[in-house]
PDB file of N, CA and C in Angstrom:
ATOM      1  N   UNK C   1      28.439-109.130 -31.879  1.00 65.00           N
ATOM      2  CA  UNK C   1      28.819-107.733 -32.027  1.00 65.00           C
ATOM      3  C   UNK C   1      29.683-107.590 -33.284  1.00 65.00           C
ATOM      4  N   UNK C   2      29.622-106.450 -34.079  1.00 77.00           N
ATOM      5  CA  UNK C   2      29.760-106.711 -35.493  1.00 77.00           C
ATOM      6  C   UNK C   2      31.656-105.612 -35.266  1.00 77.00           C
ATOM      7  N   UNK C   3      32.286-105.731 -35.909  1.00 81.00           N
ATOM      8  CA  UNK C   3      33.525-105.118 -35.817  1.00 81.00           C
ATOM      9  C   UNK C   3      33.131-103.427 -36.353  1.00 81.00           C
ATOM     10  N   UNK C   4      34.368-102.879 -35.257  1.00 77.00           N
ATOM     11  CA  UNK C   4      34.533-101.616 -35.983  1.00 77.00           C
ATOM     12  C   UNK C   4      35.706-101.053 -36.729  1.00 77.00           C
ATOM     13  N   UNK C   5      35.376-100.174 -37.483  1.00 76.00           N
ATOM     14  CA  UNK C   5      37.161 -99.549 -38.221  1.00 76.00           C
ATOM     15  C   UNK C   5      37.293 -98.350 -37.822  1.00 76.00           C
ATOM     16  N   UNK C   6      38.575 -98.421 -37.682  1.00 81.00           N
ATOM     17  CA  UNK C   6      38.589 -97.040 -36.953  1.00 81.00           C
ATOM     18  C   UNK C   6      39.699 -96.223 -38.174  1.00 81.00           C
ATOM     19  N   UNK C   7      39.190 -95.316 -38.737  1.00 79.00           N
ATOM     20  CA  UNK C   7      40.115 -94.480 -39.621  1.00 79.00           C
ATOM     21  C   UNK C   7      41.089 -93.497 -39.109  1.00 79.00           C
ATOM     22  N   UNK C   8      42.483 -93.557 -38.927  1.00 79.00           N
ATOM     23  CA  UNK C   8      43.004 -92.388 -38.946  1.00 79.00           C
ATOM     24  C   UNK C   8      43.311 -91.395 -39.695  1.00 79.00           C
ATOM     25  N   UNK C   9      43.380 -90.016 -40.054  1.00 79.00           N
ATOM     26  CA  UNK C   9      43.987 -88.848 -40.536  1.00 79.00           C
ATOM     27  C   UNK C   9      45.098 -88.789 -40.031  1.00 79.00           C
ATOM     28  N   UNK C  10      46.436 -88.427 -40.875  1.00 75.00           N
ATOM     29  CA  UNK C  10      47.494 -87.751 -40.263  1.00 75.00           C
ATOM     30  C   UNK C  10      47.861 -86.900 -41.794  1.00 75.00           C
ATOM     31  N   UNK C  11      46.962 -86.410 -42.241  1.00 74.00           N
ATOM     32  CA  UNK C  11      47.324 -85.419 -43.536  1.00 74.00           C
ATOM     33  C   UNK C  11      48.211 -84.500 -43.130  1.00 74.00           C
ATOM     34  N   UNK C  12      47.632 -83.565 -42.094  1.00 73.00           N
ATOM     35  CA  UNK C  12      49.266 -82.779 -41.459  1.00 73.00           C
ATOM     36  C   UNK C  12      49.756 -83.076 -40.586  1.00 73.00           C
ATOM     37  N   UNK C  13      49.754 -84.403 -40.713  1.00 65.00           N
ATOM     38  CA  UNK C  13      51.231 -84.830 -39.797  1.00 65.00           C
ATOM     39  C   UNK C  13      52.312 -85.578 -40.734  1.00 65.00           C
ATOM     40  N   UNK C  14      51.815 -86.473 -41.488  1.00 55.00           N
ATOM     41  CA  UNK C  14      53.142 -86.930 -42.653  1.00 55.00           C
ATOM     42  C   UNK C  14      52.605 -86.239 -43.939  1.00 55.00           C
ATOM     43  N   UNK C  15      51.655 -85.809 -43.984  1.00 56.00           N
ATOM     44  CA  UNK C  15      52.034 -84.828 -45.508  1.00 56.00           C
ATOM     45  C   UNK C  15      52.853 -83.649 -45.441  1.00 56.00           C
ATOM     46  N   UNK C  16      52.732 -83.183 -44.699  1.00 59.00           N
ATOM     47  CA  UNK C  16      53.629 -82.015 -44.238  1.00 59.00           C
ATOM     48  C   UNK C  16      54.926 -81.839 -43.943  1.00 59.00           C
ATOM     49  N   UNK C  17      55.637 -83.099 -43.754  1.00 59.00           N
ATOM     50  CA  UNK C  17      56.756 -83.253 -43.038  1.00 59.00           C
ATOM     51  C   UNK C  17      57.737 -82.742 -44.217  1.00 59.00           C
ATOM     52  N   UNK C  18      58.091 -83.122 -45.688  1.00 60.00           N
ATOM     53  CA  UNK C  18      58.480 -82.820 -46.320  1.00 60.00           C
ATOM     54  C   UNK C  18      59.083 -81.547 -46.168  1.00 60.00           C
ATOM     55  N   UNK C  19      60.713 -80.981 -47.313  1.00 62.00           N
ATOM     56  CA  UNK C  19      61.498 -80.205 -47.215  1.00 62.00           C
ATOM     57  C   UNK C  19      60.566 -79.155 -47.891  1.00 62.00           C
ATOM     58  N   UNK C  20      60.305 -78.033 -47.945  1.00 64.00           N
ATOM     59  CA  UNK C  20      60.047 -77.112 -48.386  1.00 64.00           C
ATOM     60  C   UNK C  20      58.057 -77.011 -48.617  1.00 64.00           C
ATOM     61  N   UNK C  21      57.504 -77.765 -47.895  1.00 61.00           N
ATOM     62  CA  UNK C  21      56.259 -77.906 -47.659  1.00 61.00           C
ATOM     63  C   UNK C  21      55.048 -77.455 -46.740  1.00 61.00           C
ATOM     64  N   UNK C  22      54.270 -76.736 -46.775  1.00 64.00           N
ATOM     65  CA  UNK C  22      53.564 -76.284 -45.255  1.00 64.00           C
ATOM     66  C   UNK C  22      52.183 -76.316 -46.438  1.00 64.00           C
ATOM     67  N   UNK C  23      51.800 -75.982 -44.811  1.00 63.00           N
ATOM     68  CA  UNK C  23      49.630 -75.961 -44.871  1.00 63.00           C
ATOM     69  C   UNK C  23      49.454 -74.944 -45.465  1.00 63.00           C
ATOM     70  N   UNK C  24      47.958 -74.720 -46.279  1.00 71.00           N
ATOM     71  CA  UNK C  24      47.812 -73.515 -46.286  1.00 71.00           C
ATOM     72  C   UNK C  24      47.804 -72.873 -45.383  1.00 71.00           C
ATOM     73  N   UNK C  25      46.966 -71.555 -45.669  1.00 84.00           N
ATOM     74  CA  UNK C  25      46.236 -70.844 -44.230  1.00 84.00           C
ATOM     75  C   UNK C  25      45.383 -71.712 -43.592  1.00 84.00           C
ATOM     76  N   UNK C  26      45.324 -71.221 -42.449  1.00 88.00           N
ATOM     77  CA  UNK C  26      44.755 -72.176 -41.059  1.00 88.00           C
ATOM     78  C   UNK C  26      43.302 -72.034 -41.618  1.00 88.00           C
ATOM     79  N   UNK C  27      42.457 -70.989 -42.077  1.00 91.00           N
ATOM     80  CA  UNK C  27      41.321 -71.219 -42.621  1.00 91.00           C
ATOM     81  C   UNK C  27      40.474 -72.170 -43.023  1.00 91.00           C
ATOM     82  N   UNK C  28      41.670 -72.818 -44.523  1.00 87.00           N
ATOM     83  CA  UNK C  28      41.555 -73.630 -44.983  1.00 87.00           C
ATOM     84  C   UNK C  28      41.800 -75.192 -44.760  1.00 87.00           C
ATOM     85  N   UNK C  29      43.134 -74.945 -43.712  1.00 87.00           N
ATOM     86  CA  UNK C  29      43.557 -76.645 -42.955  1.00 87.00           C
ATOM     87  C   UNK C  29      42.136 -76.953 -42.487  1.00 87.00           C
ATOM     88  N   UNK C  30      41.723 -75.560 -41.609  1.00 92.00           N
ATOM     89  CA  UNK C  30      40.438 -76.232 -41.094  1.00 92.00           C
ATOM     90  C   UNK C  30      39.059 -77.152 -41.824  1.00 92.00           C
ATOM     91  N   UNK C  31      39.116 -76.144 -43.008  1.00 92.00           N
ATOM     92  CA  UNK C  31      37.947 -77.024 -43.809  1.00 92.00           C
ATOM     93  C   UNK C  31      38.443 -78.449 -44.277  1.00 92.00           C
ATOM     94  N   UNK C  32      39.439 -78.350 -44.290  1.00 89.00           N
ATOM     95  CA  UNK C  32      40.236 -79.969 -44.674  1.00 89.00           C
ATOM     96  C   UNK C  32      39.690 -80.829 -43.831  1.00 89.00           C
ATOM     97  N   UNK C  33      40.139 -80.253 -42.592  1.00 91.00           N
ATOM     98  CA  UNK C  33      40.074 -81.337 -41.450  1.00 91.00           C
ATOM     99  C   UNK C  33      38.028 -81.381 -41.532  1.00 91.00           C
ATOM    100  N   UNK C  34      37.717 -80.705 -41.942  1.00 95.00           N
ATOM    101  CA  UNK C  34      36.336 -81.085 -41.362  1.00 95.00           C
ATOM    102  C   UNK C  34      35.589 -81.765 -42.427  1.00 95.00           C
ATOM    103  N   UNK C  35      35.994 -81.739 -43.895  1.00 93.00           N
ATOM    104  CA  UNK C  35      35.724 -82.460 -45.124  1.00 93.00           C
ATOM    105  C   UNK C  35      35.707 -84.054 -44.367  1.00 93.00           C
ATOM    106  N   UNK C  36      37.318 -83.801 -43.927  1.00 91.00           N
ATOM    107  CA  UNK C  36      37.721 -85.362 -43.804  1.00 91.00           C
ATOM    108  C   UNK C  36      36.820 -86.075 -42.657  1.00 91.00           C
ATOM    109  N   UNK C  37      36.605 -85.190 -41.571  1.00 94.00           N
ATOM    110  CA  UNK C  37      35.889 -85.225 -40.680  1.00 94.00           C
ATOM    111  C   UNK C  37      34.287 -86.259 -41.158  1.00 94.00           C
ATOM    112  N   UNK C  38      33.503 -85.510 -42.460  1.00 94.00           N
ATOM    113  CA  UNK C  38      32.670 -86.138 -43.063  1.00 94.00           C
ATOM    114  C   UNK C  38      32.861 -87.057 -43.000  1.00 94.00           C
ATOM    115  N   UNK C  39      34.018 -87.693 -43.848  1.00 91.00           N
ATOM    116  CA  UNK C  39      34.279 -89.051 -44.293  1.00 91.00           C
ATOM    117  C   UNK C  39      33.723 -90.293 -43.365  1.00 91.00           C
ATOM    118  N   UNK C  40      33.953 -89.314 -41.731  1.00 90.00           N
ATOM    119  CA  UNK C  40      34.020 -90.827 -41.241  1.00 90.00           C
ATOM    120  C   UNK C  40      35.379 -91.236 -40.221  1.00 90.00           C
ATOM    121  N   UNK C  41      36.076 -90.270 -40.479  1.00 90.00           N
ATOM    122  CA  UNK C  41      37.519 -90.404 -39.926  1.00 90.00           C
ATOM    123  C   UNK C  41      37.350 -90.566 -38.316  1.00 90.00           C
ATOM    124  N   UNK C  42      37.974 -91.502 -37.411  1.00 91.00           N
ATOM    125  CA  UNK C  42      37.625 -91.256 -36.212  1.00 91.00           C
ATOM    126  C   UNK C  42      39.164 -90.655 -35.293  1.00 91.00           C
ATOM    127  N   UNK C  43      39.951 -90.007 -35.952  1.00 90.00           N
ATOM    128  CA  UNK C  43      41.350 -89.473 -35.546  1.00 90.00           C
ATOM    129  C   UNK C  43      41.453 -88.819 -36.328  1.00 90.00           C
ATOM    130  N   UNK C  44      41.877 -87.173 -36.013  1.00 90.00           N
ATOM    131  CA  UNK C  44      42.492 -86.472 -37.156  1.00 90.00           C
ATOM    132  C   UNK C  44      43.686 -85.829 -36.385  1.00 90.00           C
ATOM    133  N   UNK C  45      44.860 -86.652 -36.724  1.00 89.00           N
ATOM    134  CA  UNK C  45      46.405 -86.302 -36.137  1.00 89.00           C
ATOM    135  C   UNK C  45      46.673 -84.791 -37.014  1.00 89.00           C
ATOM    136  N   UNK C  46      46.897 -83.912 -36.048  1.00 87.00           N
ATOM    137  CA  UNK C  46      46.842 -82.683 -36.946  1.00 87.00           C
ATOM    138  C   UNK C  46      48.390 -81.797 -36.515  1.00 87.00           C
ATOM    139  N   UNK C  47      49.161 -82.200 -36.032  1.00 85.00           N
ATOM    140  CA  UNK C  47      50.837 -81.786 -35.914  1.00 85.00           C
ATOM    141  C   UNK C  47      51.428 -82.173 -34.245  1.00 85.00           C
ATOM    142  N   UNK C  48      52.469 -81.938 -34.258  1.00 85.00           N
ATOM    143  CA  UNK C  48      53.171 -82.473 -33.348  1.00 85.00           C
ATOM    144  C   UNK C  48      53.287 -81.321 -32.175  1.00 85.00           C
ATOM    145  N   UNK C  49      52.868 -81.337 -30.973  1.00 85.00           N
ATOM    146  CA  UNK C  49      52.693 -80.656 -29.803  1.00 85.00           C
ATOM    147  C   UNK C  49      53.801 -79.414 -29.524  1.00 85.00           C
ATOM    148  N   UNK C  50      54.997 -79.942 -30.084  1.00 85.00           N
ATOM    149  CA  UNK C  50      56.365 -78.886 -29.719  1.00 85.00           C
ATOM    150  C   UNK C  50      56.858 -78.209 -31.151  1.00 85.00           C
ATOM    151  N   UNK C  51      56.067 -78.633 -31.586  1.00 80.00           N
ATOM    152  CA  UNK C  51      56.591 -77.499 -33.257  1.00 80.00           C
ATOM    153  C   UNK C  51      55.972 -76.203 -33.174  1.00 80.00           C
ATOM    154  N   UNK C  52      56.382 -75.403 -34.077  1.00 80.00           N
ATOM    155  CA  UNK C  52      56.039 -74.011 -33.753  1.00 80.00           C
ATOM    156  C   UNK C  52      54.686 -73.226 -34.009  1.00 80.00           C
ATOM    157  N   UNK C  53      54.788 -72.115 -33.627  1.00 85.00           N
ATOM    158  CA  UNK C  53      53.203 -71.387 -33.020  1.00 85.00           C
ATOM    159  C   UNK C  53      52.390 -71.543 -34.309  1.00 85.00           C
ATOM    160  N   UNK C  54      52.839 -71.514 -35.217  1.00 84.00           N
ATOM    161  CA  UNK C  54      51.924 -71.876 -36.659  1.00 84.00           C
ATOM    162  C   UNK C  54      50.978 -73.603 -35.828  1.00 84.00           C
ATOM    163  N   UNK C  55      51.738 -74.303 -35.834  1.00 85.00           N
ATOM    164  CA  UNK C  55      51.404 -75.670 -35.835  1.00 85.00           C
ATOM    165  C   UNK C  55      50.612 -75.685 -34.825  1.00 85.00           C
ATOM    166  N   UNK C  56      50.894 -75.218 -33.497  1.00 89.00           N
ATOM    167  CA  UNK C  56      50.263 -75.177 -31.881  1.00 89.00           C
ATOM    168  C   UNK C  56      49.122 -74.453 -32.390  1.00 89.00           C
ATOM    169  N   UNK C  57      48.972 -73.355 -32.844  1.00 91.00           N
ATOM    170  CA  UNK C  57      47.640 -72.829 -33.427  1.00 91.00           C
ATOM    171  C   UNK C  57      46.680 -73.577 -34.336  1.00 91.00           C
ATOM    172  N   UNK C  58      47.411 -74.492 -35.065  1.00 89.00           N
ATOM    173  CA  UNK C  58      46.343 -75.290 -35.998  1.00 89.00           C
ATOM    174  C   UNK C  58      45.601 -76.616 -34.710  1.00 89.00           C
ATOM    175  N   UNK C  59      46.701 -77.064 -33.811  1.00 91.00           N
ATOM    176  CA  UNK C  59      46.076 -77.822 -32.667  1.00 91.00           C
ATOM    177  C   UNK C  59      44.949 -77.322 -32.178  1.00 91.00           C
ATOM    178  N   UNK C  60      45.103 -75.533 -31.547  1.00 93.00           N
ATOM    179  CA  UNK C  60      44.156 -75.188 -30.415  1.00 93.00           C
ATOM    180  C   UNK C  60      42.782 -75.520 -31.450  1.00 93.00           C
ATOM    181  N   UNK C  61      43.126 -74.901 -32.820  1.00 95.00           N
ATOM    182  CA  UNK C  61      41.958 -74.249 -33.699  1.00 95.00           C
ATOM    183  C   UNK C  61      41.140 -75.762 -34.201  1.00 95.00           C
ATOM    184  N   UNK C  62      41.925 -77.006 -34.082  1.00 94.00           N
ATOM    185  CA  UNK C  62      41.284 -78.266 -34.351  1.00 94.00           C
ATOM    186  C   UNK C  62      40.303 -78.566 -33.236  1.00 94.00           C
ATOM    187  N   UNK C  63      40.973 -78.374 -32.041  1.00 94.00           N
ATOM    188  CA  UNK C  63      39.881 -78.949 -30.935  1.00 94.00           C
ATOM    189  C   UNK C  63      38.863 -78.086 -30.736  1.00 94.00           C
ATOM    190  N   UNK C  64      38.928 -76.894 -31.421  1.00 95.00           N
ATOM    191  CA  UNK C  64      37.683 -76.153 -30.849  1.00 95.00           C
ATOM    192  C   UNK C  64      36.558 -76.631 -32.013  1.00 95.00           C
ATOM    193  N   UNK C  65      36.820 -77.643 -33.291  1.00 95.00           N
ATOM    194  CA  UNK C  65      35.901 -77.556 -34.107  1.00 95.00           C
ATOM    195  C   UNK C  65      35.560 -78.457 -33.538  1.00 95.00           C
ATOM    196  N   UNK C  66      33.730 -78.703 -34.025  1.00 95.00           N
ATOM    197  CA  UNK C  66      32.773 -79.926 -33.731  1.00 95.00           C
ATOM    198  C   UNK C  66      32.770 -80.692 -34.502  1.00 95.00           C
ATOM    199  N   UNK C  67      33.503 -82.142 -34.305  1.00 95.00           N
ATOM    200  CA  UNK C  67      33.936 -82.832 -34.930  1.00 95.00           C
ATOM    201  C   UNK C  67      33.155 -84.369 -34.685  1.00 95.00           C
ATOM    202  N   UNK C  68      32.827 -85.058 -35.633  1.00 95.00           N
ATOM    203  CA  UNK C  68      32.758 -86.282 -35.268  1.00 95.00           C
ATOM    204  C   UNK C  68      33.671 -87.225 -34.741  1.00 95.00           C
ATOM    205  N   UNK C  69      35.040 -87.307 -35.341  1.00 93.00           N
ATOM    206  CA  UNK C  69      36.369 -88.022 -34.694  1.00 93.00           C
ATOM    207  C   UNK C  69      36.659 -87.318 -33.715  1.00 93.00           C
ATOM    208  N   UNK C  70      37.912 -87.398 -33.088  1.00 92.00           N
ATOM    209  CA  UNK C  70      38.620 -86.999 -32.542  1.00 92.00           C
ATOM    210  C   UNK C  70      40.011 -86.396 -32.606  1.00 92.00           C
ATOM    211  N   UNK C  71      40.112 -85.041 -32.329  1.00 93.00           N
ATOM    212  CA  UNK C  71      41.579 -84.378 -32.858  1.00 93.00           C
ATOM    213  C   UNK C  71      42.769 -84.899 -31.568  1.00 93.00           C
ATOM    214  N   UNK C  72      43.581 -85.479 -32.537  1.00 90.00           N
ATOM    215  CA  UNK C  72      45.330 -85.863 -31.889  1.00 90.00           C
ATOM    216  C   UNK C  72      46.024 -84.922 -32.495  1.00 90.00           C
ATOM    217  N   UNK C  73      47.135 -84.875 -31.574  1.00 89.00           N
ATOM    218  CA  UNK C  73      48.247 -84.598 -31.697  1.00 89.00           C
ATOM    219  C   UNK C  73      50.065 -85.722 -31.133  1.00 89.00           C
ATOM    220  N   UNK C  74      50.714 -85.539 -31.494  1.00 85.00           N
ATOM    221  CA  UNK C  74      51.675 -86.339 -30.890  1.00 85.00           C
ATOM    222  C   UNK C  74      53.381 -85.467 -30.607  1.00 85.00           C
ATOM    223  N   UNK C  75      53.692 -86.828 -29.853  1.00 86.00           N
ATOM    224  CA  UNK C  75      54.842 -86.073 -28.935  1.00 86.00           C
ATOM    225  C   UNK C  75      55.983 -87.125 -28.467  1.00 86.00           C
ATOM    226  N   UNK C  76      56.544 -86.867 -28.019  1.00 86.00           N
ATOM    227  CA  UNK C  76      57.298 -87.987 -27.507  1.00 86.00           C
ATOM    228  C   UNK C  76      57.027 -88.094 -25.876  1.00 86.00           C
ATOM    229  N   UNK C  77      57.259 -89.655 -25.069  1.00 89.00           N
ATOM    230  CA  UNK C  77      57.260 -89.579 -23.870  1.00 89.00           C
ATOM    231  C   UNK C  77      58.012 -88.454 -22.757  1.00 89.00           C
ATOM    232  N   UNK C  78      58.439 -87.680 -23.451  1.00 89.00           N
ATOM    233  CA  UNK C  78      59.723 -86.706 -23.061  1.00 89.00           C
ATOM    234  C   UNK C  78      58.542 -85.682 -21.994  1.00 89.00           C
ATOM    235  N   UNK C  79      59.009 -85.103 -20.683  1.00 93.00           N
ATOM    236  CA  UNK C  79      58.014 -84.093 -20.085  1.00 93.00           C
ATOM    237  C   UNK C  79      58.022 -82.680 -20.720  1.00 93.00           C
ATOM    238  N   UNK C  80      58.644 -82.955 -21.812  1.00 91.00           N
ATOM    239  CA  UNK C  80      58.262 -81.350 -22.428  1.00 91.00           C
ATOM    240  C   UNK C  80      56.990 -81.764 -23.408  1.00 91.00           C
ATOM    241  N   UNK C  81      56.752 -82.752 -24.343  1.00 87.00           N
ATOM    242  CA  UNK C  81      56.245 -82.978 -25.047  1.00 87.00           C
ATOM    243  C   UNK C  81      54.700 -83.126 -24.336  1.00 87.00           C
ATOM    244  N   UNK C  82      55.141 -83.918 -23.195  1.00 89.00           N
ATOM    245  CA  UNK C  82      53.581 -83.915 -22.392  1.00 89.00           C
ATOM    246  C   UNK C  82      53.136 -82.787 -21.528  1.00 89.00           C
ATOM    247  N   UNK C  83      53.996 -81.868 -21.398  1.00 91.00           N
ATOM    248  CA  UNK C  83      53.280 -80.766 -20.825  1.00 91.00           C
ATOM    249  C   UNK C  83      52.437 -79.521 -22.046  1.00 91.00           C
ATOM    250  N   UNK C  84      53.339 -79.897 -23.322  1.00 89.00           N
ATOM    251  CA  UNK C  84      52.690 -79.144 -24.537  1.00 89.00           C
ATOM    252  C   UNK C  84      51.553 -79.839 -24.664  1.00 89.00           C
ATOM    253  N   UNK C  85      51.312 -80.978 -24.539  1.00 87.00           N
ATOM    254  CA  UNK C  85      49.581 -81.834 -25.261  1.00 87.00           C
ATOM    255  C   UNK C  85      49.022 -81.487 -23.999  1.00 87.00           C
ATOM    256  N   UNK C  86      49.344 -81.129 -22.664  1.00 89.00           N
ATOM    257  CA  UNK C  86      48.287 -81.343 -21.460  1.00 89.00           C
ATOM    258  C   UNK C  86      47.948 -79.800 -21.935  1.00 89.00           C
ATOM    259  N   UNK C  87      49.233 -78.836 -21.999  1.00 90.00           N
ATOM    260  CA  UNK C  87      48.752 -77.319 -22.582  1.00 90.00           C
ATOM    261  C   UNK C  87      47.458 -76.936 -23.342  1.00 90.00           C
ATOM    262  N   UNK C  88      47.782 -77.545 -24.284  1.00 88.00           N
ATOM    263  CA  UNK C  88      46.730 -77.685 -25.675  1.00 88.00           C
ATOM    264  C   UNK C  88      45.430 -78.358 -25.570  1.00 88.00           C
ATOM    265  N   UNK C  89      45.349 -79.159 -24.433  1.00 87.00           N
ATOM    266  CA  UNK C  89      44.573 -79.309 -24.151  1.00 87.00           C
ATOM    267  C   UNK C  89      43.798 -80.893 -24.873  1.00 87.00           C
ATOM    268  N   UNK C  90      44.619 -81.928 -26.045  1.00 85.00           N
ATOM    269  CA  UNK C  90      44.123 -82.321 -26.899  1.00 85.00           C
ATOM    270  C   UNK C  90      43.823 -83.632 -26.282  1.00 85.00           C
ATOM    271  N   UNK C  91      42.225 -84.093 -27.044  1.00 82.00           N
ATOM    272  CA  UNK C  91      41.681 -84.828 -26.312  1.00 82.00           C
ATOM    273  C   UNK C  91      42.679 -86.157 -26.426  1.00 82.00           C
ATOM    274  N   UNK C  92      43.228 -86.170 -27.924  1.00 79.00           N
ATOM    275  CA  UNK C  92      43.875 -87.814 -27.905  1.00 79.00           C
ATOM    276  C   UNK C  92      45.695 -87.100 -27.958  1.00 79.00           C
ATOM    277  N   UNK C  93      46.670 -87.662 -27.413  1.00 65.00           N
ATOM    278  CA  UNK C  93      47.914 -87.581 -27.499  1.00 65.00           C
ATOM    279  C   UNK C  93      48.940 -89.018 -27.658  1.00 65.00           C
TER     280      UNK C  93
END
């Protein structure tokens, strides 16, 4: 059995983090994510579960695309953090 690689995305999750930095419009995050999607990517970490309604909206709007990978999000073990990813619904946390 021959090995696999598994690629992650976290473009908006550590590109973003930066002081004075955000996504475009959600429009466009989306075509990002689905460019990258092409590539091959089998994770696209797309923001953190408890950040604000900008970010929770780029989550819902990731899982609804048809994707070859799979859209994450992350959180801490904390029960707020896991009741936001069970919220959202996201397949990987």
């Amino acid at each position: 059995m021959g090995r696999q690689l598994v690629i992650k995305d976290t473009t908006f999750r550590d590109g973003v983090q930066g002081e004075g930095v955000q996504a475009t419009e959600l429009k466009d995050v989306l075509l990002a994510i689905q460019a990258i999607d092409r590539l091959g990517v089998s994770y696209h970490e797309v923001g953190f579960a408890l950040a604000s309604e900008p970010i929770r909206e780029r989550i819902r709007a990731a899982c609804e695309l048809k994707l070859n990978g799979k859209v994450a999000a992350f959180g801490r073990t904390h029960p707020d953090d896991i009741s936001a990813l069970t919220s959202l619904k996201v397949p990987v946390g």
